One Martini backbone bead per residue (centre of mass of N, CA, C, O) as a GRO file, in nm:
protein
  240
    1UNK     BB    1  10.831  14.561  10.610
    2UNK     BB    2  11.094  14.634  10.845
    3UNK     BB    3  10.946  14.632  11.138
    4UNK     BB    4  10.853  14.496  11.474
    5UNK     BB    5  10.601  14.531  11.696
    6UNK     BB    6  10.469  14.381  12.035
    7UNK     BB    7  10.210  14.454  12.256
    8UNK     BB    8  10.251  14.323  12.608
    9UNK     BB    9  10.171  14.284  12.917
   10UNK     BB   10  10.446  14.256  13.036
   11UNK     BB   11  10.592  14.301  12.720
   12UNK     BB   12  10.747  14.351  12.426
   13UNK     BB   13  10.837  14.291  12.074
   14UNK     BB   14  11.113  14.324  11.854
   15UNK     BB   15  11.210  14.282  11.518
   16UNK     BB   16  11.395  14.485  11.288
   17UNK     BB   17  11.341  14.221  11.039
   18UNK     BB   18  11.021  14.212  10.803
   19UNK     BB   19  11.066  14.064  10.453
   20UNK     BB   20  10.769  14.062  10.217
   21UNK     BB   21  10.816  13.960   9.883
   22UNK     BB   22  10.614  14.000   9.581
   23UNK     BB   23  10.672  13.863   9.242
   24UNK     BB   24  10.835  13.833   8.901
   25UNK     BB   25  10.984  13.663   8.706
   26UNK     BB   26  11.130  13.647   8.377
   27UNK     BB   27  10.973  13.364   8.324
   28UNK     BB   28  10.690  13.438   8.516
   29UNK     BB   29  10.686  13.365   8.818
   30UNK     BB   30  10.644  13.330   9.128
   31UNK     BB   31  10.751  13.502   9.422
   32UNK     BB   32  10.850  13.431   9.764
   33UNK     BB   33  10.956  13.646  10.038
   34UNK     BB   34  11.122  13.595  10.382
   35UNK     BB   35  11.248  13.803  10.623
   36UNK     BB   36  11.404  13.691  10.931
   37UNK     BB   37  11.496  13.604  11.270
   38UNK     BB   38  11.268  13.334  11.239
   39UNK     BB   39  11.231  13.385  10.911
   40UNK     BB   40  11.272  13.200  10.598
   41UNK     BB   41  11.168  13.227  10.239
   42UNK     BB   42  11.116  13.021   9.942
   43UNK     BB   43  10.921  13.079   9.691
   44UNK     BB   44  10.887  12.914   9.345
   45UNK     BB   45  10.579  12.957   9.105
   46UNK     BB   46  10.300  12.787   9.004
   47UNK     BB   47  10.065  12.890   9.348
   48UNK     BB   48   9.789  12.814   9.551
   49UNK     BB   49   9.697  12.841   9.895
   50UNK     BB   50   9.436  12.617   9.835
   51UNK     BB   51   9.575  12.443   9.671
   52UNK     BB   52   9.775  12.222   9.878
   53UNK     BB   53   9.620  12.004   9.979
   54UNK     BB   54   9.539  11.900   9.692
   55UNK     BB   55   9.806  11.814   9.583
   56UNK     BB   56   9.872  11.588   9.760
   57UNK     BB   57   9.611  11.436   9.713
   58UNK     BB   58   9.640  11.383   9.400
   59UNK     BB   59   9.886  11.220   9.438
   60UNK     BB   60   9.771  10.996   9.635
   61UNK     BB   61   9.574  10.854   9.467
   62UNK     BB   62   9.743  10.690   9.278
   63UNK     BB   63   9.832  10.481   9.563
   64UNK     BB   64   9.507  10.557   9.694
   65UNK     BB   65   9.235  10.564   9.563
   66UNK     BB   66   8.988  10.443   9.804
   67UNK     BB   67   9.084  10.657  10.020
   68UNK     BB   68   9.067  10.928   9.842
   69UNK     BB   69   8.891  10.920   9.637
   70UNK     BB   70   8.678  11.170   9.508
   71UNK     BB   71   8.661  11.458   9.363
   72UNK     BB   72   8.494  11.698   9.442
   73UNK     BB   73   8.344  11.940   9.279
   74UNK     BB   74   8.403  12.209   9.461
   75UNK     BB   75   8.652  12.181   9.441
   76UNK     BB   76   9.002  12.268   9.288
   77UNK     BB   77   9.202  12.203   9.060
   78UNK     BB   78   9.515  12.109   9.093
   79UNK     BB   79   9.836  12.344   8.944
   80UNK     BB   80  10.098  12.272   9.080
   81UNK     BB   81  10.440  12.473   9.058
   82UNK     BB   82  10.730  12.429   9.281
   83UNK     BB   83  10.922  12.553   9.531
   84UNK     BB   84  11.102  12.526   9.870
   85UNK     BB   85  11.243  12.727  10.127
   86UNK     BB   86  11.262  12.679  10.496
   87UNK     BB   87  11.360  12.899  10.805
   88UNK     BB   88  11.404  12.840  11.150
   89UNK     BB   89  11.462  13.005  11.411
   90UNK     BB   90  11.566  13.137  11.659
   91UNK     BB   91  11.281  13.339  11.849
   92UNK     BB   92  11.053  13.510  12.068
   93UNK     BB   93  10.815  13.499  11.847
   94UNK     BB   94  10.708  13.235  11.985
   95UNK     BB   95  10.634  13.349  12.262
   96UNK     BB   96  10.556  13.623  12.274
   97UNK     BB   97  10.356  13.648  11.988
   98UNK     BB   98  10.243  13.352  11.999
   99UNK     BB   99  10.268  13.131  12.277
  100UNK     BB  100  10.533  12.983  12.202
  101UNK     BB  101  10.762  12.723  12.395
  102UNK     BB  102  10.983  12.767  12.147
  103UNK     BB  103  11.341  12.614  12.099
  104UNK     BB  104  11.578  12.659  11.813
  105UNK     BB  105  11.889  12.427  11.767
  106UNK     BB  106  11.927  12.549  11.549
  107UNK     BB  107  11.805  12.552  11.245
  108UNK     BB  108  11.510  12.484  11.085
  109UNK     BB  109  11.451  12.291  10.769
  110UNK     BB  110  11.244  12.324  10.455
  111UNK     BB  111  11.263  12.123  10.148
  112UNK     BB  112  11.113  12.135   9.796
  113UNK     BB  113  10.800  11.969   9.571
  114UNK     BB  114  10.568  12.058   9.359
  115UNK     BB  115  10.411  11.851   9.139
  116UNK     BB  116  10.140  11.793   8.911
  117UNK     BB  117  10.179  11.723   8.629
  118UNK     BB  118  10.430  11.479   8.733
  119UNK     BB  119  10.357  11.374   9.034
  120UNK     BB  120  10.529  11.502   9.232
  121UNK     BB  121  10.718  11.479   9.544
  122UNK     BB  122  10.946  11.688   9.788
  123UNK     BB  123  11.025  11.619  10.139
  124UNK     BB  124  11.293  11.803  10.373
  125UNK     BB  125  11.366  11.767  10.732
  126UNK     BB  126  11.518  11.969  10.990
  127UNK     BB  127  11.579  11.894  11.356
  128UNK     BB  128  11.828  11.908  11.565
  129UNK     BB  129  11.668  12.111  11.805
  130UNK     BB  130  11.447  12.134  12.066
  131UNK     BB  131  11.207  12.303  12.249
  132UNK     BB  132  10.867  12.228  12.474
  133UNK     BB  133  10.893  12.352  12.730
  134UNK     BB  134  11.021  12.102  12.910
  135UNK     BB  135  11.072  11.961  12.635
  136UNK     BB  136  11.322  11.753  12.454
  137UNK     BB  137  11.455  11.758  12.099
  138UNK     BB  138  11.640  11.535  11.842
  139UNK     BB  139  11.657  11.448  11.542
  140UNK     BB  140  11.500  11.575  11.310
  141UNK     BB  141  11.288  11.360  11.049
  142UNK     BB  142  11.145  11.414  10.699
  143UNK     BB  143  11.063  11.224  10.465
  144UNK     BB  144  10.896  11.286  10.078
  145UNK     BB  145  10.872  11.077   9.842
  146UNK     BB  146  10.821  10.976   9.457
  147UNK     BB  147  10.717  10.730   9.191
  148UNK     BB  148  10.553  10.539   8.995
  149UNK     BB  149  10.524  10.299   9.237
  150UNK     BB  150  10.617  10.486   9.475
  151UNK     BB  151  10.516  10.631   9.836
  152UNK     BB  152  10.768  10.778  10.047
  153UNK     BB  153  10.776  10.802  10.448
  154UNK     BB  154  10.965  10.955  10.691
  155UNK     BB  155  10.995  10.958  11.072
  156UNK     BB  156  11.190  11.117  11.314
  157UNK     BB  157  11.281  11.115  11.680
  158UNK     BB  158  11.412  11.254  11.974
  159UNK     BB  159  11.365  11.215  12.350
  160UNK     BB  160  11.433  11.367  12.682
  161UNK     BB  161  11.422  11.123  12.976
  162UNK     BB  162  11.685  11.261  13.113
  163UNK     BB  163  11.999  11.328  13.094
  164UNK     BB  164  12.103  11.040  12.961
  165UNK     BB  165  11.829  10.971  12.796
  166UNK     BB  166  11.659  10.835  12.505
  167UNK     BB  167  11.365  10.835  12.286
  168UNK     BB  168  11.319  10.646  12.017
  169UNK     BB  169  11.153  10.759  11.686
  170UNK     BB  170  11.000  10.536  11.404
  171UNK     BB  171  10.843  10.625  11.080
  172UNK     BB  172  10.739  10.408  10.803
  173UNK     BB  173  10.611  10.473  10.451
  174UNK     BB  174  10.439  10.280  10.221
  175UNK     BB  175  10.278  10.322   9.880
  176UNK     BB  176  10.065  10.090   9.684
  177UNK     BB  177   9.777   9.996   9.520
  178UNK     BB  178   9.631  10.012   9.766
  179UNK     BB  179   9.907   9.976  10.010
  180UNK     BB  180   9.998  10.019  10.328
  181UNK     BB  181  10.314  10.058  10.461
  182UNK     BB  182  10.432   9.994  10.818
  183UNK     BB  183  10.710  10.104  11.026
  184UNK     BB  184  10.739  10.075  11.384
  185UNK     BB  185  10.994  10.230  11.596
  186UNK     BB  186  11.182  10.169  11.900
  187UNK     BB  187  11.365  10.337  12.154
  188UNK     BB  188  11.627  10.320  12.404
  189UNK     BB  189  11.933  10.402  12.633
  190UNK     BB  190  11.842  10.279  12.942
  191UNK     BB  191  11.866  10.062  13.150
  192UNK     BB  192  11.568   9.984  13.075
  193UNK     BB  193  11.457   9.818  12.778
  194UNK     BB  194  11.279   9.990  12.551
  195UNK     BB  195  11.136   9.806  12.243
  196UNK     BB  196  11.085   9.793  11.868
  197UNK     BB  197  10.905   9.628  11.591
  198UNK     BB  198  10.616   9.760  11.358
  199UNK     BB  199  10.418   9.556  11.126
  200UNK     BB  200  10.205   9.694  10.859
  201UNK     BB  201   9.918   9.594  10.632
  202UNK     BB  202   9.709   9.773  10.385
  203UNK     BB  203   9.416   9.736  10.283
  204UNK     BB  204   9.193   9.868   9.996
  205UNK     BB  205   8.848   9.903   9.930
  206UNK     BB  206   8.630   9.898   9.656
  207UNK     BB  207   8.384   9.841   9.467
  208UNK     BB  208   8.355  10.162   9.365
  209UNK     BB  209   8.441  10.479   9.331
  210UNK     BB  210   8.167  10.591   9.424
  211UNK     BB  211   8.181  10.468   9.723
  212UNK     BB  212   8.142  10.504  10.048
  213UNK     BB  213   8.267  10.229  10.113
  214UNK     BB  214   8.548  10.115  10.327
  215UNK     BB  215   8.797   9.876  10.298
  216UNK     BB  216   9.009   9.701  10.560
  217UNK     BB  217   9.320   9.547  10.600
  218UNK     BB  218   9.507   9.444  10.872
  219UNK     BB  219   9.869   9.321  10.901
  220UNK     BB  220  10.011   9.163  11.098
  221UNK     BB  221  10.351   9.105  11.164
  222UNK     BB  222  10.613   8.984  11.273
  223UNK     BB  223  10.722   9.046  11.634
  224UNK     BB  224  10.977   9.223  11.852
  225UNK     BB  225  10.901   9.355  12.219
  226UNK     BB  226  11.064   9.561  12.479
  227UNK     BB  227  10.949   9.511  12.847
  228UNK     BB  228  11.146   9.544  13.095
  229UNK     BB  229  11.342   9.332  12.943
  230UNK     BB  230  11.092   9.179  12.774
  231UNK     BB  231  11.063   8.949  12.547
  232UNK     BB  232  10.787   8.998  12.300
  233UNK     BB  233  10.538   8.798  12.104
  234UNK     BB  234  10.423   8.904  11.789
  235UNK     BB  235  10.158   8.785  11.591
  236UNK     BB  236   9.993   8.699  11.332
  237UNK     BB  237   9.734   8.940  11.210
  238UNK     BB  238   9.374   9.031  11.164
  239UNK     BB  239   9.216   9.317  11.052
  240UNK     BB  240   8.843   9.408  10.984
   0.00000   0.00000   0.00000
């Protein structure tokens, strides 16, 4: 395909070039490329994508054996081994042909790979800036590795709630033995002061490795938070 043209009730939309090639490395691997003016990507490796979502729940089972529990027979066990680099440029392709009210400043990209063999797994985006919709959002950060002892992942964003104020979101989560440690972050900019930070530790577990029946235990840790400009005390709870 070297170019898209895409007519809509109101308007047109070309694309000038929209380049997709799948071949094989002299290694043996599958190649997929991707060049176009809204998106760009490389994937290399040996996988299959109906079983993308099974490679993350296989590795996650490690840290989660009891949340994750027993996988079903009729899945497919994954075997991949690849890496991927993928970057969204701003562009028309998507209001006009999905539908989608987003603009993107600038390239947001996303990169990162997954090993089934070694259990590892490490996913980096980046989202410098973006709206949706009349919605603005800045500083978007996704993180997610693991090592044989634990994995952990972190999502951050700001979003702006008036000219010059912006609300910050962050959640930190890392897993091991079946304990899920998360943290909520947030806070403003604005004349009056709204934040926190939320922590909890989660515990699972079953009987028996087959037992449809998960037991969790959410444990609140202390902390305060900011409700305009009052600072409240959360105390040590638990929740079964």
């Amino acid at each position: 395909i070297d170019s898209l043209w895409a007519y809509l009730p109101r308007d047109t939309f070309f694309m000038p070039q929209l380049a997709i090639r799948a071949e094989t490395s002299e290694e043996g691997k599958r190649v997929t490329t991707v060049k176009s003016e809204a998106i760009e990507a490389h994937i290399e490796g040996e996988y299959t994508y109906e079983t993308l979502p099974t490679s993350f729940v296989q590795i996650l089972k490690r840290y989660l054996p009891s949340l994750v529990g027993t996988t079903p027979p009729h899945v497919r066990k994954a075997d991949n081994e690849f890496t991927f680099d993928l970057k969204l440029a701003d562009s028309k392709f998507y209001p006009y042909v999905l539908d989608i009210p987003l603009k993107i400043s600038p390239a947001a990209t996303l990169h990162g790979f997954i090993s089934n063999k070694q259990e590892r797994v490490e996913l980096v985006g980046d989202v410098p800036y973006l709206t949706y919709g009349e919605d603005e959002y800045e500083i978007g950060k996704i993180r997610c590795n693991n090592s044989p002892e634990r994995i952990a992942a972190t999502f951050s964003i700001a979003k702006h709630v008036g000219e010059d104020a912006r609300v910050s979101l962050m959640i930190d989560a890392q897993a091991k033995n079946d304990s899920l440690n998360t943290t909520l972050t947030w806070g403003n900019d604005s004349r009056i002061t709204y934040a926190g930070n939320i922590e909890t530790e989660t515990l699972f577990n079953k009987e028996t490795e087959n037992s449809p029946y998960l037991q969790a235990e959410v444990r609140i840790k202390p902390s305060e938070i900011i409700i305009n400009d009052t600072v409240w005390d959360v105390n040590t709870s638990i929740i079964r």
